[in-house]
Amino acid sequence: MGNIFAVTKPILHGVMKAVGMTSQLVEIEPGTTMHFWVPTASIHPNNKSPNKPPKPAVVFVHGFVANGIITWIFQLLSLRSSDFAVYIPDLLFFGDSITDRPQRSTTFQAECLAKGMMKLGVEKFSLVGLSYGGMVGFKLAQLYPHVVESMVMSSTVIEMTESISNASLKNIGFTNWPDYLLPKTVSGLRLLLSIGSHKLPWLPEFFYRDFLERIYILCGDDDKIFNMTFSDNMKEKLGENTTIQYIKNAGHLVQLERPCTYNHYLKKFLSNLSTDFANM
């Protein structure tokens, strides 16, 4: 049997083009290139230079397990016809984003993502982050507070401290993150997805603020990695400008398990940005 991901990649790329998205490779610096899916309308047809998006920009940052489009396909399809310009990057070491630099920190990821968005002509944006992508998003907002207008964070923490890491590993029954996040067998992959979900559906074997205006925490109520205690503590630390919404019967991969409910709350939050943008 052929590689299922090799088969689905051109299909996903076809879907992206059909909904008005274009693949762009952006050189951050010599040796470092990030891949973005960007609105086709934001790229000049002659010289492919970026144009400032005519709508409020929203950047979706994926987690550790998959690249941008696999993580956020349901949200893209939901928002594409609304009043937003959607950008979906692949973080470094995922998808087609590469670097020859030795850095592996969230700070390096955040710096490269911010530079990439600036090179795409986007000076301000809202940021939607999942898990590891949320940590990168918080770091980006800390480093570039004038760039990030608001945030929607799901299944994440502000920073992966040693105490949070140890508690999370204990929750899922592992002693280290590589054993969980980098499975070497089909059963390991199934366990990875099972822990990330409230109730994993059957799949065939081969498939396996203080510096911000607003922060919205959107989580599954059965997140086994960063449970409600982590999310509630994060909300308390972030202050009064932060609101939190738990989605019932959803786990760590809330945006994939309950896409309709997730998209409903996401669009409800982002709709305020569209109104503000129109009044500028």
Short mmCIF file of C-alpha atoms in Angstrom, two decimals:
data_model
loop_
_atom_site.label_atom_id
_atom_site.label_comp_id
_atom_site.label_asym_id
_atom_site.label_seq_id
_atom_site.Cartn_x
_atom_site.Cartn_y
_atom_site.Cartn_z
CA MET A 1 0.00 0.00 0.00
CA GLY A 2 1.28 3.46 -0.84
CA ASN A 3 2.04 6.19 1.63
CA ILE A 4 -1.30 7.74 2.57
CA PHE A 5 0.31 11.11 3.27
CA ALA A 6 1.88 11.18 -0.19
CA VAL A 7 -1.61 10.63 -1.61
CA THR A 8 -3.40 13.20 0.56
CA LYS A 9 -0.81 15.98 0.10
CA PRO A 10 -1.78 16.86 -3.50
CA ILE A 11 -5.45 16.57 -2.56
CA LEU A 12 -5.02 19.03 0.29
CA HIS A 13 -3.02 21.35 -1.96
CA GLY A 14 -5.82 21.22 -4.51
CA VAL A 15 -8.37 22.10 -1.82
CA MET A 16 -6.23 25.02 -0.68
CA LYS A 17 -5.98 26.46 -4.16
CA ALA A 18 -9.70 25.97 -4.71
CA VAL A 19 -10.51 28.07 -1.64
CA GLY A 20 -8.18 30.89 -2.67
CA MET A 21 -4.96 30.03 -0.85
CA THR A 22 -1.44 30.06 -2.30
CA SER A 23 1.72 28.29 -1.14
CA GLN A 24 4.61 30.65 -0.39
CA LEU A 25 8.20 29.97 0.68
CA VAL A 26 9.63 32.95 2.58
CA GLU A 27 13.35 33.27 3.22
CA ILE A 28 13.70 34.50 6.77
CA GLU A 29 17.49 34.65 6.52
CA PRO A 30 20.12 32.68 4.58
CA GLY A 31 19.61 29.03 5.50
CA THR A 32 16.18 29.53 7.06
CA THR A 33 12.97 29.32 5.01
CA MET A 34 9.38 29.13 6.24
CA HIS A 35 6.42 27.83 4.28
CA PHE A 36 3.10 29.69 4.47
CA TRP A 37 -0.35 29.24 3.00
CA VAL A 38 -1.52 32.78 2.25
CA PRO A 39 -4.56 34.37 0.59
CA THR A 40 -4.01 34.38 -3.16
CA ALA A 41 -5.40 37.91 -3.27
CA SER A 42 -2.54 39.10 -1.07
CA ILE A 43 0.09 38.18 -3.69
CA HIS A 44 0.61 40.46 -6.69
CA PRO A 45 0.15 38.34 -9.86
CA ASN A 46 3.14 39.82 -11.70
CA ASN A 47 6.01 39.92 -9.24
CA LYS A 48 4.50 37.87 -6.40
CA SER A 49 5.22 40.65 -3.98
CA PRO A 50 2.95 40.81 -0.93
CA ASN A 51 0.08 43.24 -0.63
CA LYS A 52 -1.29 44.42 2.69
CA PRO A 53 -4.39 42.25 3.34
CA PRO A 54 -7.67 44.15 2.93
CA LYS A 55 -9.20 42.18 5.80
CA PRO A 56 -8.08 41.52 9.39
CA ALA A 57 -5.31 38.92 9.31
CA VAL A 58 -5.56 35.72 11.37
CA VAL A 59 -2.53 33.44 11.77
CA PHE A 60 -3.09 29.80 12.73
CA VAL A 61 -0.09 28.13 14.44
CA HIS A 62 -0.09 24.34 14.61
CA GLY A 63 1.05 21.98 17.36
CA PHE A 64 3.83 19.41 17.44
CA VAL A 65 2.18 16.44 15.75
CA ALA A 66 1.21 17.79 12.31
CA ASN A 67 1.87 20.69 9.95
CA GLY A 68 -0.33 23.75 9.52
CA ILE A 69 -2.88 22.67 6.96
CA ILE A 70 -3.57 19.23 8.46
CA THR A 71 -4.12 20.87 11.84
CA TRP A 72 -6.34 23.75 10.71
CA ILE A 73 -8.16 22.52 7.57
CA PHE A 74 -11.61 22.70 9.22
CA GLN A 75 -11.01 26.22 10.49
CA LEU A 76 -9.76 27.40 7.10
CA LEU A 77 -12.84 26.05 5.35
CA SER A 78 -15.03 27.76 7.92
CA LEU A 79 -13.35 31.17 7.80
CA ARG A 80 -12.40 31.44 4.14
CA SER A 81 -15.67 33.08 3.10
CA SER A 82 -15.87 35.40 6.08
CA ASP A 83 -14.22 38.71 6.77
CA PHE A 84 -10.68 37.52 7.49
CA ALA A 85 -7.40 37.00 5.68
CA VAL A 86 -6.14 33.61 6.87
CA TYR A 87 -2.44 32.73 7.05
CA ILE A 88 -1.26 29.21 7.93
CA PRO A 89 2.49 28.74 8.48
CA ASP A 90 4.50 25.58 8.96
CA LEU A 91 6.79 26.08 11.93
CA LEU A 92 10.45 25.24 11.39
CA PHE A 93 11.15 21.49 11.11
CA PHE A 94 7.55 20.89 9.97
CA GLY A 95 6.27 20.64 6.42
CA ASP A 96 8.48 22.59 4.03
CA SER A 97 9.96 24.93 6.67
CA ILE A 98 13.67 24.36 7.18
CA THR A 99 16.72 25.92 8.82
CA ASP A 100 20.40 25.14 9.17
CA ARG A 101 20.51 26.98 12.48
CA PRO A 102 20.92 24.85 15.65
CA GLN A 103 18.25 26.73 17.64
CA ARG A 104 15.20 24.75 18.76
CA SER A 105 13.53 27.19 21.16
CA THR A 106 10.07 28.74 21.03
CA THR A 107 11.85 32.11 20.93
CA PHE A 108 13.56 31.21 17.65
CA GLN A 109 10.29 29.91 16.20
CA ALA A 110 8.48 33.10 17.26
CA GLU A 111 11.16 35.39 15.83
CA CYS A 112 11.12 33.58 12.49
CA LEU A 113 7.32 33.56 12.33
CA ALA A 114 7.14 37.28 13.05
CA LYS A 115 9.78 38.06 10.40
CA GLY A 116 7.95 35.85 7.91
CA MET A 117 4.64 37.65 8.45
CA MET A 118 6.35 41.03 8.07
CA LYS A 119 7.89 39.89 4.78
CA LEU A 120 4.40 38.89 3.67
CA GLY A 121 3.28 42.46 4.28
CA VAL A 122 1.28 41.74 7.45
CA GLU A 123 2.07 44.20 10.24
CA LYS A 124 -0.69 43.22 12.68
CA PHE A 125 -2.67 40.02 13.15
CA SER A 126 -4.69 37.89 15.51
CA LEU A 127 -3.10 34.60 16.44
CA VAL A 128 -4.76 31.21 16.94
CA GLY A 129 -2.47 28.61 18.54
CA LEU A 130 -2.78 24.95 19.47
CA SER A 131 -0.58 23.19 22.03
CA TYR A 132 3.09 23.81 21.06
CA GLY A 133 1.89 26.46 18.62
CA GLY A 134 0.24 28.26 21.52
CA MET A 135 3.56 28.40 23.38
CA VAL A 136 5.18 29.86 20.26
CA GLY A 137 2.30 32.33 20.03
CA PHE A 138 2.68 33.51 23.62
CA LYS A 139 6.41 34.01 23.03
CA LEU A 140 5.72 35.95 19.82
CA ALA A 141 3.29 38.22 21.62
CA GLN A 142 5.81 38.78 24.38
CA LEU A 143 8.55 39.71 21.90
CA TYR A 144 6.34 41.70 19.49
CA PRO A 145 3.36 43.05 21.49
CA HIS A 146 2.63 45.69 18.83
CA VAL A 147 2.09 42.97 16.20
CA VAL A 148 -0.38 40.64 17.96
CA GLU A 149 -3.81 42.23 18.37
CA SER A 150 -5.52 39.30 20.09
CA MET A 151 -5.10 35.60 20.69
CA VAL A 152 -7.21 32.44 20.75
CA MET A 153 -5.33 29.66 22.57
CA SER A 154 -6.32 26.00 22.76
CA SER A 155 -4.79 23.08 24.67
CA THR A 156 -1.68 24.98 25.69
CA VAL A 157 0.20 26.69 28.49
CA ILE A 158 2.08 29.99 28.56
CA GLU A 159 5.40 28.23 28.94
CA MET A 160 6.46 24.61 29.42
CA THR A 161 8.08 24.76 32.85
CA GLU A 162 9.62 21.70 34.48
CA SER A 163 6.75 21.36 36.96
CA ILE A 164 4.12 21.57 34.20
CA SER A 165 6.08 19.11 32.06
CA ASN A 166 6.39 16.58 34.86
CA ALA A 167 2.72 16.88 35.81
CA SER A 168 1.59 16.52 32.18
CA LEU A 169 3.77 13.46 31.61
CA LYS A 170 2.37 11.90 34.79
CA ASN A 171 -1.18 12.57 33.53
CA ILE A 172 -0.57 10.62 30.31
CA GLY A 173 1.64 7.89 31.78
CA PHE A 174 4.96 8.73 30.10
CA THR A 175 8.38 9.57 31.53
CA ASN A 176 9.58 11.77 28.65
CA TRP A 177 8.10 13.71 25.71
CA PRO A 178 9.98 12.03 22.83
CA ASP A 179 8.44 8.64 23.68
CA TYR A 180 4.98 10.21 23.45
CA LEU A 181 5.40 12.70 20.60
CA LEU A 182 7.66 10.60 18.35
CA PRO A 183 6.07 7.14 18.24
CA LYS A 184 7.93 4.44 16.36
CA THR A 185 5.06 1.98 15.94
CA VAL A 186 1.43 2.00 14.79
CA SER A 187 0.30 1.25 18.32
CA GLY A 188 2.37 4.18 19.57
CA LEU A 189 0.74 6.48 17.01
CA ARG A 190 -2.69 5.24 17.97
CA LEU A 191 -1.89 5.94 21.63
CA LEU A 192 -0.66 9.43 20.73
CA LEU A 193 -3.93 10.26 18.98
CA SER A 194 -6.00 8.53 21.65
CA ILE A 195 -4.49 10.59 24.45
CA GLY A 196 -4.97 13.73 22.38
CA SER A 197 -8.68 13.05 21.90
CA HIS A 198 -11.72 12.77 24.15
CA LYS A 199 -12.86 9.73 22.19
CA LEU A 200 -10.74 8.64 19.26
CA PRO A 201 -12.88 7.48 16.31
CA TRP A 202 -11.92 4.32 14.47
CA LEU A 203 -9.28 4.89 11.82
CA PRO A 204 -7.82 2.38 9.34
CA GLU A 205 -4.42 0.97 10.28
CA PHE A 206 -2.55 2.88 7.53
CA PHE A 207 -3.65 6.31 8.77
CA TYR A 208 -1.89 6.24 12.02
CA ARG A 209 -1.89 40.89 29.66
CA ASP A 210 -0.82 41.87 30.13
CA PHE A 211 0.73 42.83 26.83
CA LEU A 212 -2.42 42.00 24.81
CA GLU A 213 -5.83 43.60 24.35
CA ARG A 214 -7.68 40.29 24.41
CA ILE A 215 -6.90 36.60 24.98
CA TYR A 216 -9.44 33.81 24.46
CA ILE A 217 -8.69 30.35 25.84
CA LEU A 218 -10.64 27.69 23.96
CA CYS A 219 -10.13 24.14 25.28
CA GLY A 220 -11.61 20.67 25.35
CA ASP A 221 -13.04 19.67 28.70
CA ASP A 222 -11.25 16.30 28.53
CA ASP A 223 -7.72 17.46 27.67
CA LYS A 224 -5.52 14.78 29.23
CA ILE A 225 -2.28 16.70 28.60
CA PHE A 226 -3.15 20.21 29.82
CA ASN A 227 -6.28 19.68 31.88
CA MET A 228 -8.71 22.25 33.30
CA THR A 229 -6.45 22.98 36.25
CA PHE A 230 -3.68 24.16 33.91
CA SER A 231 -6.12 26.22 31.83
CA ASP A 232 -7.78 27.83 34.86
CA ASN A 233 -4.38 28.71 36.34
CA MET A 234 -3.30 30.20 33.01
CA LYS A 235 -6.43 32.35 32.86
CA GLU A 236 -5.77 33.59 36.38
CA LYS A 237 -2.18 34.53 35.51
CA LEU A 238 -3.21 36.33 32.32
CA GLY A 239 -5.65 38.58 34.14
CA GLU A 240 -9.04 40.15 33.56
CA ASN A 241 -8.64 40.58 29.80
CA THR A 242 -8.72 36.80 29.39
CA THR A 243 -11.84 34.69 28.93
CA ILE A 244 -12.07 30.91 28.79
CA GLN A 245 -14.50 28.52 27.10
CA TYR A 246 -14.52 24.75 27.54
CA ILE A 247 -15.94 22.60 24.75
CA LYS A 248 -17.71 19.49 25.98
CA ASN A 249 -16.60 16.01 24.91
CA ALA A 250 -13.34 17.21 23.38
CA GLY A 251 -9.73 16.45 24.17
CA HIS A 252 -6.37 18.03 23.35
CA LEU A 253 -7.13 18.06 19.59
CA VAL A 254 -10.29 20.08 20.14
CA GLN A 255 -10.25 21.84 16.76
CA LEU A 256 -10.33 18.47 14.95
CA GLU A 257 -12.72 16.63 17.24
CA ARG A 258 -15.37 19.35 17.49
CA PRO A 259 -14.70 21.58 14.48
CA CYS A 260 -18.21 23.01 14.24
CA THR A 261 -18.36 24.02 17.90
CA TYR A 262 -14.76 25.26 17.86
CA ASN A 263 -15.38 27.32 14.73
CA HIS A 264 -18.56 28.78 16.23
CA TYR A 265 -16.71 30.17 19.26
CA LEU A 266 -13.69 31.17 17.18
CA LYS A 267 -15.75 33.19 14.69
CA LYS A 268 -17.80 34.74 17.48
CA PHE A 269 -14.58 36.03 19.07
CA LEU A 270 -12.96 37.12 15.80
CA SER A 271 -16.08 38.89 14.56
CA ASN A 272 -15.26 41.77 16.91
CA LEU A 273 -11.97 42.21 15.08
CA SER A 274 -13.75 42.46 11.74
CA THR A 275 -15.96 45.21 13.11
CA ASP A 276 -13.00 47.09 14.56
CA PHE A 277 -11.07 46.76 11.30
CA ALA A 278 -13.97 48.14 9.27
CA ASN A 279 -14.22 51.15 11.56
CA MET A 280 -10.54 52.07 11.24
#
